[in-house]
Tab-separated table of C-alpha atoms in Angstrom:
chain	number	residue	atom	x	y	z
A	106	MET	CA	115.693	114.026	125.970
A	107	GLY	CA	116.611	112.137	129.007
A	108	LYS	CA	113.118	111.842	130.070
A	109	ARG	CA	112.067	110.615	126.698
A	110	LYS	CA	114.824	107.986	126.703
A	111	ARG	CA	113.797	106.842	130.155
A	112	SER	CA	110.204	106.695	129.058
A	113	GLY	CA	111.063	104.691	125.953
A	114	LEU	CA	113.168	102.261	128.088
A	115	TRP	CA	110.344	101.831	130.507
A	116	MET	CA	107.899	101.004	127.603
A	117	PHE	CA	110.361	98.527	126.287
A	118	LEU	CA	110.765	96.787	129.635
A	119	VAL	CA	106.929	96.650	130.005
A	120	LEU	CA	106.654	95.034	126.601
A	121	ILE	CA	109.265	92.435	127.486
A	122	PHE	CA	107.457	91.601	130.655
A	123	VAL	CA	104.157	91.141	128.951
A	124	LEU	CA	105.733	88.880	126.319
A	125	LEU	CA	107.495	86.750	128.916
A	126	PHE	CA	104.694	86.472	131.576
A	127	SER	CA	101.387	86.794	129.835
A	128	VAL	CA	99.540	83.456	129.605
A	129	PRO	CA	98.387	82.655	126.012
A	130	VAL	CA	94.688	81.723	125.645
A	131	SER	CA	94.431	78.222	124.191
A	132	ALA	CA	92.190	77.805	121.164
A	133	THR	CA	89.063	75.691	121.676
A	134	PRO	CA	87.468	73.650	118.811
A	135	VAL	CA	84.758	76.237	118.212
A	136	SER	CA	87.180	79.187	118.370
A	137	GLU	CA	89.427	77.376	115.789
A	138	HIS	CA	86.771	76.289	113.362
A	139	GLY	CA	83.728	78.420	114.026
A	140	ALA	CA	80.453	77.762	112.436
A	141	LEU	CA	80.269	74.505	110.457
A	142	SER	CA	78.508	73.803	107.167
A	143	VAL	CA	78.392	71.042	104.512
A	144	SER	CA	80.251	71.195	101.213
A	145	GLY	CA	79.869	68.324	98.931
A	146	THR	CA	80.267	65.245	101.104
A	147	SER	CA	82.383	67.100	103.666
A	148	LEU	CA	81.715	68.897	106.965
A	149	VAL	CA	83.767	72.117	106.674
A	150	ASP	CA	84.581	74.939	109.066
A	151	ALA	CA	84.191	78.750	108.685
A	152	ASN	CA	87.247	78.850	106.359
A	153	GLY	CA	85.961	76.091	104.119
A	154	LYS	CA	88.423	73.529	105.493
A	155	THR	CA	87.254	69.995	106.075
A	156	VAL	CA	86.743	69.265	109.761
A	157	GLN	CA	86.219	65.951	111.375
A	158	LEU	CA	84.207	66.029	114.577
A	159	LYS	CA	85.251	63.309	117.003
A	160	GLY	CA	83.671	62.770	120.284
A	161	VAL	CA	81.465	60.814	122.574
A	162	SER	CA	77.695	60.252	122.992
A	163	THR	CA	76.088	60.236	126.474
A	164	HIS	CA	73.845	57.274	127.342
A	165	GLY	CA	70.265	58.194	127.762
A	166	ILE	CA	70.174	61.406	129.726
A	167	ALA	CA	67.122	60.314	131.764
A	168	TRP	CA	69.125	57.354	132.958
A	169	PHE	CA	72.657	58.679	133.407
A	170	PRO	CA	72.210	62.411	133.993
A	171	GLU	CA	75.205	62.633	136.221
A	172	TYR	CA	77.631	62.736	133.258
A	173	ILE	CA	76.045	65.895	131.840
A	174	ASN	CA	78.436	68.289	133.620
A	175	LYS	CA	81.175	70.830	132.623
A	176	GLU	CA	83.932	68.848	134.320
A	177	ALA	CA	83.022	65.690	132.493
A	178	PHE	CA	83.014	67.489	129.108
A	179	LYS	CA	86.264	69.205	129.955
A	180	SER	CA	87.854	65.823	130.569
A	181	LEU	CA	86.506	64.573	127.283
A	182	ARG	CA	88.062	67.599	125.545
A	183	ASP	CA	91.449	67.948	127.442
A	184	ASP	CA	92.233	64.309	128.247
A	185	TRP	CA	90.257	62.219	125.710
A	186	GLY	CA	90.863	64.391	122.597
A	187	ALA	CA	87.212	65.061	121.922
A	188	ASN	CA	85.991	68.143	120.127
A	189	ALA	CA	82.274	67.304	120.350
A	190	VAL	CA	79.654	65.662	122.598
A	191	ARG	CA	76.273	64.151	121.792
A	192	LEU	CA	73.321	64.405	124.143
A	193	ALA	CA	71.169	61.355	123.653
A	194	MET	CA	67.504	61.910	124.689
A	195	TYR	CA	65.380	58.774	124.152
A	196	THR	CA	61.859	59.349	122.998
A	197	GLU	CA	59.865	56.304	123.837
A	198	GLU	CA	61.820	54.157	126.408
A	199	TYR	CA	61.279	54.261	130.147
A	200	GLY	CA	61.832	58.001	131.108
A	201	GLY	CA	61.567	58.991	127.372
A	202	TYR	CA	60.510	62.398	126.133
A	203	CYS	CA	57.297	61.026	124.512
A	204	SER	CA	56.499	58.313	127.074
A	205	ASN	CA	56.568	58.868	130.796
A	206	GLY	CA	59.592	61.241	131.076
A	207	SER	CA	59.437	64.708	132.374
A	208	LYS	CA	59.648	66.994	129.350
A	209	SER	CA	60.739	69.959	131.467
A	210	GLN	CA	63.487	67.945	133.279
A	211	LEU	CA	64.820	66.458	130.056
A	212	LYS	CA	64.942	69.878	128.322
A	213	LYS	CA	66.594	71.345	131.304
A	214	LYS	CA	69.292	68.525	131.132
A	215	ILE	CA	69.762	69.351	127.382
A	216	GLN	CA	70.217	72.952	128.114
A	217	GLU	CA	72.843	72.137	130.871
A	218	GLY	CA	74.718	69.977	128.324
A	219	VAL	CA	74.619	72.608	125.598
A	220	GLN	CA	75.758	75.326	128.054
A	221	ALA	CA	78.658	73.105	129.290
A	222	ALA	CA	79.842	72.408	125.814
A	223	THR	CA	79.480	76.105	124.790
A	224	ASP	CA	81.462	77.200	127.825
A	225	LEU	CA	84.257	74.820	126.773
A	226	GLY	CA	84.162	75.742	123.067
A	227	MET	CA	82.970	72.326	122.055
A	228	TYR	CA	80.363	71.300	119.450
A	229	VAL	CA	77.333	69.646	120.718
A	230	ILE	CA	74.629	67.442	119.039
A	231	ILE	CA	71.041	67.332	120.430
A	232	ASP	CA	69.954	63.790	119.627
A	233	TRP	CA	66.167	62.923	119.235
A	234	HIS	CA	66.917	59.221	120.101
A	235	VAL	CA	64.408	57.068	118.239
A	236	LEU	CA	64.650	53.400	118.939
A	237	SER	CA	61.755	51.353	120.182
A	238	ASP	CA	59.245	53.740	118.587
A	239	GLN	CA	60.832	52.497	115.322
A	240	ASN	CA	59.072	54.967	112.903
A	241	PRO	CA	59.936	58.652	113.699
A	242	ASN	CA	56.544	59.731	112.314
A	243	LYS	CA	54.912	58.256	115.415
A	244	HIS	CA	55.973	61.305	117.491
A	245	LYS	CA	56.404	63.712	114.678
A	246	SER	CA	54.284	66.521	116.355
A	247	ASN	CA	56.402	66.215	119.552
A	248	ALA	CA	59.620	66.347	117.420
A	249	ILE	CA	58.487	69.423	115.560
A	250	ALA	CA	57.564	71.255	118.794
A	251	PHE	CA	60.878	70.248	120.469
A	252	PHE	CA	63.158	71.226	117.617
A	253	LYS	CA	61.320	74.539	117.132
A	254	GLU	CA	62.039	75.273	120.730
A	255	MET	CA	65.615	74.268	120.527
A	256	ALA	CA	66.156	76.207	117.226
A	257	GLY	CA	64.668	79.270	118.888
A	258	LYS	CA	66.978	78.969	121.832
A	259	TYR	CA	70.228	78.233	119.911
A	260	LYS	CA	69.731	79.912	116.489
A	261	ASN	CA	72.553	82.405	117.355
A	262	GLN	CA	75.081	79.714	118.384
A	263	SER	CA	77.644	78.264	116.013
A	264	ASN	CA	78.276	75.040	117.888
A	265	VAL	CA	74.889	73.215	118.012
A	266	LEU	CA	73.854	70.460	115.636
A	267	TYR	CA	70.523	68.799	115.435
A	268	GLU	CA	70.093	65.014	115.076
A	269	ILE	CA	66.314	64.574	114.294
A	270	CYS	CA	65.910	60.770	114.433
A	271	THR	CA	68.572	58.454	115.517
A	272	GLU	CA	67.691	54.840	114.464
A	273	PRO	CA	64.543	54.267	112.398
A	274	ASN	CA	64.005	50.505	112.442
A	275	GLY	CA	61.399	47.752	112.371
A	276	GLY	CA	60.797	48.007	108.574
A	277	THR	CA	60.444	51.820	108.442
A	278	SER	CA	61.257	52.836	104.844
A	279	TRP	CA	63.402	55.667	103.560
A	280	ALA	CA	60.202	57.242	102.200
A	281	GLN	CA	58.756	57.336	105.624
A	282	VAL	CA	61.957	58.751	107.229
A	283	LYS	CA	62.219	61.376	104.374
A	284	SER	CA	58.728	62.597	104.752
A	285	TYR	CA	59.273	63.017	108.606
A	286	ALA	CA	62.616	64.691	108.123
A	287	GLU	CA	61.294	67.167	105.446
A	288	ALA	CA	58.508	68.194	108.026
A	289	VAL	CA	60.968	68.636	110.903
A	290	ILE	CA	63.704	70.419	108.744
A	291	LYS	CA	61.150	72.844	107.379
A	292	GLU	CA	60.327	74.080	110.930
A	293	ILE	CA	63.972	74.272	112.006
A	294	ARG	CA	64.944	76.218	108.950
A	295	ALA	CA	62.086	78.759	109.440
A	296	ILE	CA	63.963	79.712	112.656
A	297	ASP	CA	67.654	78.709	112.054
A	298	ALA	CA	68.844	78.840	108.394
A	299	ASN	CA	72.335	77.433	108.880
A	300	ALA	CA	72.666	74.807	111.654
A	301	VAL	CA	73.877	71.386	110.602
A	302	ILE	CA	71.037	68.851	110.650
A	303	LEU	CA	71.672	65.129	110.900
A	304	ILE	CA	69.149	62.674	109.506
A	305	GLY	CA	68.765	59.114	110.557
A	306	THR	CA	68.441	56.329	107.842
A	307	PRO	CA	66.532	53.077	107.840
A	308	THR	CA	67.648	49.809	109.545
A	309	TRP	CA	69.266	51.504	112.619
A	310	SER	CA	70.903	54.095	110.501
A	311	GLN	CA	72.783	51.762	108.154
A	312	ASP	CA	70.873	52.218	104.905
A	313	VAL	CA	72.751	55.350	103.660
A	314	ASP	CA	73.080	53.841	100.296
A	315	THR	CA	69.373	53.860	99.902
A	316	ALA	CA	69.087	57.426	101.104
A	317	ALA	CA	71.857	58.395	98.559
A	318	LYS	CA	69.537	57.405	95.731
A	319	ASN	CA	66.842	59.822	96.853
A	320	PRO	CA	68.274	62.484	99.159
A	321	ILE	CA	66.376	65.432	100.485
A	322	LYS	CA	66.346	68.519	98.175
A	323	GLY	CA	65.981	72.239	98.770
A	324	TYR	CA	68.008	72.655	101.971
A	325	ARG	CA	71.693	73.274	102.833
A	326	ASN	CA	73.814	71.786	105.598
A	327	LEU	CA	72.053	68.358	105.761
A	328	MET	CA	73.994	65.167	106.669
A	329	TYR	CA	72.884	61.518	106.867
A	330	THR	CA	73.742	59.227	109.748
A	331	PHE	CA	75.497	55.859	109.712
A	332	HIS	CA	75.896	53.649	112.795
A	333	PHE	CA	78.223	50.678	113.179
A	334	TYR	CA	79.306	48.244	115.969
A	335	ALA	CA	82.630	46.820	114.794
A	336	ALA	CA	82.173	43.255	116.113
A	337	THR	CA	78.930	42.882	114.090
A	338	HIS	CA	79.109	45.215	111.059
A	339	LYS	CA	81.951	44.369	108.910
A	340	GLU	CA	82.970	44.573	105.280
A	341	THR	CA	79.395	44.597	103.786
A	342	TYR	CA	78.440	47.603	105.831
A	343	ARG	CA	81.633	49.515	104.920
A	344	LYS	CA	80.725	48.993	101.292
A	345	LYS	CA	77.285	50.448	102.029
A	346	LEU	CA	78.828	53.495	103.536
A	347	GLU	CA	81.413	53.984	100.768
A	348	THR	CA	78.823	53.572	98.138
A	349	ALA	CA	76.820	56.438	99.640
A	350	VAL	CA	79.814	58.723	99.946
A	351	LYS	CA	80.877	58.016	96.305
A	352	ALA	CA	77.319	58.770	95.279
A	353	GLY	CA	77.732	62.274	96.803
A	354	LEU	CA	75.904	61.834	100.177
A	355	PRO	CA	77.413	63.763	103.177
A	356	VAL	CA	77.650	61.078	105.935
A	357	PHE	CA	78.085	61.495	109.663
A	358	VAL	CA	78.773	58.542	111.987
A	359	SER	CA	76.713	59.774	115.006
A	360	GLU	CA	77.091	56.503	116.841
A	361	TYR	CA	79.616	53.635	116.859
A	362	GLY	CA	80.954	50.992	119.141
A	363	VAL	CA	83.817	48.484	118.924
A	364	CYS	CA	81.691	45.720	120.407
A	365	GLU	CA	78.614	43.831	119.108
A	366	ALA	CA	75.494	45.515	117.944
A	367	SER	CA	73.664	44.604	121.141
A	368	GLY	CA	76.130	46.840	123.080
A	369	ASN	CA	77.584	43.872	124.683
A	370	GLY	CA	79.708	40.828	123.607
A	371	SER	CA	83.300	40.912	122.501
A	372	VAL	CA	85.407	43.843	121.256
A	373	ASN	CA	86.807	43.545	117.821
A	374	GLN	CA	89.645	45.899	117.477
A	375	THR	CA	90.803	44.508	114.132
A	376	GLU	CA	87.421	45.350	112.439
A	377	ALA	CA	87.351	48.703	114.296
A	378	ASP	CA	90.824	49.620	112.840
A	379	LYS	CA	89.369	48.933	109.307
A	380	TRP	CA	86.417	51.149	110.108
A	381	PHE	CA	88.585	54.044	111.075
A	382	ALA	CA	90.821	53.723	108.126
A	383	LEU	CA	87.698	54.205	106.035
A	384	LEU	CA	86.352	57.132	108.217
A	385	ASN	CA	89.653	58.915	108.073
A	386	ARG	CA	90.043	58.428	104.320
A	387	TYR	CA	86.860	60.460	103.682
A	388	GLY	CA	87.104	62.677	106.717
A	389	ILE	CA	83.909	61.423	108.228
A	390	SER	CA	82.961	62.580	111.746
A	391	TYR	CA	82.218	60.059	114.476
A	392	MET	CA	80.752	59.863	117.967
A	393	ALA	CA	81.464	56.815	120.260
A	394	TRP	CA	78.701	55.174	122.269
A	395	ASN	CA	78.520	55.656	125.338
A	396	LEU	CA	79.638	57.844	128.302
A	397	SER	CA	78.468	55.753	131.345
A	398	ASN	CA	79.487	53.051	133.671
A	399	LYS	CA	76.559	50.787	132.712
A	400	ASN	CA	77.353	47.140	132.966
A	401	GLU	CA	77.809	46.538	129.210
A	402	THR	CA	80.709	46.369	126.689
A	403	SER	CA	79.842	49.601	124.859
A	404	SER	CA	80.201	51.681	128.071
A	405	LEU	CA	83.428	53.610	128.014
A	406	LEU	CA	83.879	53.411	131.717
A	407	LYS	CA	84.170	50.333	133.948
A	408	SER	CA	81.118	49.534	135.902
A	409	SER	CA	83.174	49.960	139.063
A	410	CYS	CA	84.099	53.512	138.168
A	411	LYS	CA	82.140	56.061	140.256
A	412	LYS	CA	83.722	59.184	138.869
A	413	THR	CA	81.875	61.600	136.748
A	414	SER	CA	84.967	63.367	135.428
A	415	GLY	CA	88.695	63.406	135.679
A	416	TRP	CA	89.098	59.767	134.601
A	417	SER	CA	92.352	58.011	134.451
A	418	ALA	CA	93.311	55.178	132.119
A	419	SER	CA	92.570	52.609	134.769
A	420	ASP	CA	88.930	53.857	134.883
A	421	LEU	CA	88.224	52.933	131.264
A	422	SER	CA	86.710	49.751	129.914
A	423	LYS	CA	88.314	48.029	126.912
A	424	SER	CA	85.993	50.051	124.660
A	425	GLY	CA	86.877	53.223	126.447
A	426	ALA	CA	90.620	52.650	126.055
A	427	TYR	CA	90.135	52.091	122.323
A	428	VAL	CA	88.074	55.209	121.821
A	429	VAL	CA	90.560	57.434	123.652
A	430	LYS	CA	93.424	55.965	121.550
A	431	GLN	CA	91.521	56.709	118.345
A	432	MET	CA	91.002	60.325	119.425
A	433	LYS	CA	94.622	60.631	120.348
A	434	GLY	CA	93.899	61.324	123.994
A	435	ASN	CA	96.457	61.447	126.692
A	436	LEU	CA	95.338	59.920	129.957
A	437	SER	CA	97.315	59.326	133.272
A	438	GLY	CA	97.351	55.979	135.030
A	439	SER	CA	98.015	52.473	133.928
A	440	SER	CA	96.435	51.208	130.709
A	441	THR	CA	93.450	48.951	130.916
A	442	GLY	CA	91.670	46.381	128.899
A	443	GLY	CA	88.514	45.835	130.895
A	444	THR	CA	86.657	42.548	130.547
A	445	SER	CA	84.866	41.019	127.538
A	446	ASN	CA	81.394	42.186	128.701
A	447	GLY	CA	82.449	45.586	129.815
A	448	SER	CA	82.240	44.893	133.526
A	449	SER	CA	85.153	44.683	135.945
A	450	SER	CA	82.898	43.352	138.734
A	451	SER	CA	80.456	40.883	137.187
A	452	GLY	CA	82.721	37.850	137.427
A	453	THR	CA	81.379	36.549	134.186
A	454	ALA	CA	84.838	36.081	132.707
A	455	SER	CA	86.215	32.663	133.099
A	456	SER	CA	90.041	32.808	132.661
A	457	GLY	CA	93.253	32.260	134.514
A	458	ALA	CA	92.939	30.153	137.780
A	459	SER	CA	89.118	30.116	137.574
A	460	SER	CA	89.212	28.271	134.173
A	461	LYS	CA	90.741	25.272	136.041
A	462	VAL	CA	87.893	25.138	138.579
A	463	LYS	CA	85.068	22.689	138.341
A	464	SER	CA	82.077	24.016	136.244
A	465	ILE	CA	78.470	23.468	137.337
A	466	LYS	CA	75.045	24.551	136.321
A	467	ALA	CA	73.211	27.281	138.324
A	468	SER	CA	70.973	26.018	141.054
A	469	LYS	CA	69.460	27.148	144.411
A	470	LYS	CA	72.304	25.480	146.162
A	471	TYR	CA	74.983	27.565	144.437
A	472	CYS	CA	73.356	30.718	143.242
A	473	THR	CA	71.007	33.413	144.216
A	474	VAL	CA	68.941	35.588	141.864
A	475	SER	CA	67.009	38.732	142.521
A	476	VAL	CA	64.382	40.435	140.194
A	477	LYS	CA	63.974	43.999	141.235
A	478	LYS	CA	61.604	46.617	139.867
A	479	ASP	CA	63.377	49.754	138.513
A	480	GLY	CA	60.356	51.944	137.430
A	481	SER	CA	56.777	51.589	136.363
A	482	TRP	CA	54.395	53.658	134.248
A	483	LYS	CA	51.000	53.624	132.536
A	484	LYS	CA	50.456	53.807	128.893
A	485	GLY	CA	46.804	53.617	127.525
A	486	LYS	CA	45.067	50.893	129.622
A	487	ARG	CA	48.135	48.809	130.476
A	488	TYR	CA	50.789	49.154	133.174
A	489	TYR	CA	54.497	48.764	132.337
A	490	THR	CA	57.266	47.717	134.739
A	491	LEU	CA	61.028	47.563	134.149
A	492	TYR	CA	62.888	44.780	136.051
A	493	ARG	CA	66.637	44.164	136.427
A	494	VAL	CA	67.981	40.736	137.277
A	495	THR	CA	71.022	40.001	139.373
A	496	ILE	CA	72.560	36.531	139.396
A	497	ARG	CA	75.175	35.754	142.167
A	498	ASN	CA	77.486	32.822	142.277
A	499	LYS	CA	78.081	32.187	145.830
A	500	SER	CA	80.043	29.077	145.282
A	501	LYS	CA	83.746	28.187	144.658
A	502	TYR	CA	82.944	26.716	141.239
A	503	ASN	CA	82.374	28.239	137.770
A	504	ILE	CA	78.737	28.522	136.762
A	505	SER	CA	78.743	27.107	133.151
A	506	SER	CA	75.141	27.669	132.246
A	507	TRP	CA	71.831	28.945	133.837
A	508	LYS	CA	68.124	29.204	133.151
A	509	MET	CA	65.361	30.702	135.351
A	510	ARG	CA	61.623	31.036	135.371
A	511	ILE	CA	59.936	34.147	136.865
A	512	LYS	CA	56.207	33.805	137.848
A	513	PHE	CA	53.957	36.853	138.144
A	514	LYS	CA	50.566	36.905	139.714
A	515	TYR	CA	48.779	37.929	136.583
A	516	ALA	CA	49.451	37.564	132.929
A	517	VAL	CA	52.144	39.739	131.328
A	518	LYS	CA	53.192	40.680	127.853
A	519	LYS	CA	56.586	41.396	126.527
A	520	SER	CA	57.582	45.093	126.039
A	521	ASP	CA	61.417	44.974	125.865
A	522	LYS	CA	64.275	42.745	126.876
A	523	TRP	CA	67.991	42.714	126.788
A	524	ASN	CA	71.008	40.538	127.439
A	525	GLY	CA	69.183	37.293	127.524
A	526	SER	CA	67.083	34.785	125.532
A	527	PHE	CA	63.494	35.233	126.695
A	528	THR	CA	60.208	33.345	126.506
A	529	PHE	CA	57.008	35.128	127.549
A	530	LYS	CA	53.860	32.875	128.315
A	531	LYS	CA	50.876	33.944	130.283
A	532	ASN	CA	52.215	34.875	133.715
A	533	TYR	CA	55.619	33.329	133.253
A	534	VAL	CA	58.928	34.818	131.938
A	535	THR	CA	61.690	32.302	131.157
A	536	ILE	CA	65.263	33.570	130.702
A	537	ARG	CA	68.330	31.888	129.315
A	538	PRO	CA	71.657	33.434	128.826
A	539	VAL	CA	73.267	34.741	125.748
A	540	SER	CA	76.822	33.675	124.739
A	541	TRP	CA	78.730	36.212	126.724
A	542	ASN	CA	76.932	35.988	130.006
A	543	LYS	CA	76.506	32.249	130.191
A	544	LYS	CA	79.393	31.693	132.600
A	545	ILE	CA	79.785	33.241	135.976
A	546	ALA	CA	83.081	32.999	137.865
A	547	PRO	CA	83.306	31.879	141.495
A	548	LYS	CA	81.943	34.554	143.905
A	549	GLY	CA	81.005	36.600	140.745
A	550	LYS	CA	77.823	38.206	139.644
A	551	ASP	CA	75.943	39.324	136.479
A	552	THR	CA	73.761	42.370	136.564
A	553	SER	CA	73.270	42.860	132.812
A	554	VAL	CA	69.882	41.092	132.249
A	555	GLY	CA	66.674	43.133	132.160
A	556	PHE	CA	63.240	43.300	130.650
A	557	ILE	CA	60.023	45.243	130.537
A	558	VAL	CA	56.560	43.662	130.709
A	559	SER	CA	53.039	45.205	130.613
A	560	SER	CA	50.074	43.969	132.525
A	561	ALA	CA	46.302	44.864	132.819
A	562	LYS	CA	46.814	44.999	136.516
A	563	LYS	CA	48.439	48.025	138.245
A	564	LYS	CA	49.879	45.791	140.886
A	565	ASN	CA	51.296	42.512	139.544
A	566	PRO	CA	53.926	41.124	141.941
A	567	VAL	CA	56.571	38.512	141.271
A	568	VAL	CA	55.330	35.307	142.929
A	569	SER	CA	58.428	33.274	142.505
A	570	VAL	CA	61.854	32.912	140.796
A	571	VAL	CA	63.117	29.350	140.234
A	572	TRP	CA	66.091	27.794	138.549
A	573	GLN	CA	65.250	25.451	135.676
C-alpha cells in the first residue's frame, strides 16, 4: 500500500509540474480557422464562422524579392496583426512573368512565399497581377499553365487562395473577364475542387456591381475583387461595393491604399475610416498595398528603412502606421507619420522652417538631374528601356517648380510613365511634375519619377538632359 501511495503521489507531482512548466502552443490563423470556403457573401472557416482575412500585399516580387522571407511574414503576423499575405507577381511589366521575367525564378519566389506563410500558419494569396496588359485574355494560355501548376502543387493545402487577374482595365468588359475566368477556373477545379478563387473585375477591379448582375455559375468558393485608394475613391465607390454585396456577390478587397490611386499623393485617413466601417460591417477581407520601401506613399515602409523584417513603429510610413493600426498590431518604437509622398528622404515636403525660405524654379545653377537606365529588354522588333530620374536640389532655396527635356539619339515611343506629366515627341521626352512632387526642399531630392520607352535601335543613348 505504501508503495502505491508513493507512486500515486509521484504521478500527482509530475502532473503538477507539467501543468506549471509546459509551454502552450499558440494558435495560428490556419490552425484556428482551417480551410476556408464561401457561404453566401461571406468567407467562412472550417466551422462555418465568418472570417475576415486582413493582411498585406507584397509589391512586385521581381522588384522587391527581399521581403519574401519567413522573418518578414512573422513580423506581419506577430507585430502587425496580419493573418494573410498576398504575393504579387506582375505579368507584363519589366520583369513580368509574360514579358522578360524568368518564369523559373518567379515561381521559385512564389514557392518560397507560400512555404513561409505555411510554416507560420498564415493564409497566402497567389496573385496573377494583370495591369499594363489590361485584358487578361492576352496571356490566358500562360495563366492556365501557371495555375494548373500551382493547383497541382498546393491542392492538399488549406491556406492557399488564387487571384487569377488583378486589375482588368483599358475598356476590358466584364464579358471578356468572365470568359477568361471561366477558362482558368475550369482548369484549377479539375485539380483542386475547393480552394477559394478571387476574380478581378473591370476598371481596375472596381466594377463589382456589374459583375453582380451576371456572376459566374457552376462553381463554389468564388469571390470577386474590389480595389480602392481612399484619397481618390470615395462615396460613389462605396455605393458600388455595397450594391454588389446587397445583390449577393461575395467580395474580397485584395488591394487597398489610404493614398491616391496613383500610389502617391496625400493620405486621407478620414475617407479610409469610412471604408473600414463599411468593410467591417459586411465582414469583407482586405489586403494593404504594399510591403516595400519604394519611394511612394502607398509603401508601408519609409524609403530610408533598410530592414526586411522586425520593423518598429519608426520604420513605418504614414500609410504603414494606418494599416498596422487597422489590423490592431502592436509595434515597439515611437509612432511615425512619414511624409506626404511616402518618402522620408526625398526632401519634397515644404514645411516648418523651409516654408519661410525663398522659392525658385529649378535650373542648372541650383539643381542636378540624372536619368539612369534600370533595365532593358526586347519585345518583337522593338527594344524597351526603363529609366529612373533623380532630381537633387543643391541650393539653400525651395524649388517651387521644375521642367526638363531629355534628348535621345534616336526616336522613342512611350511605353509607360509614372509620377510626372510627360510629353513624348520624336527623340525627346519632356517631363513636368505632378502636384505632390512639384516642390523640393533645400538639399532635398526626388527619386519618384520614371518612364519606359521603346526604340527601333538596340542602343539609343541619352544625348542630353536640360532644364526648361
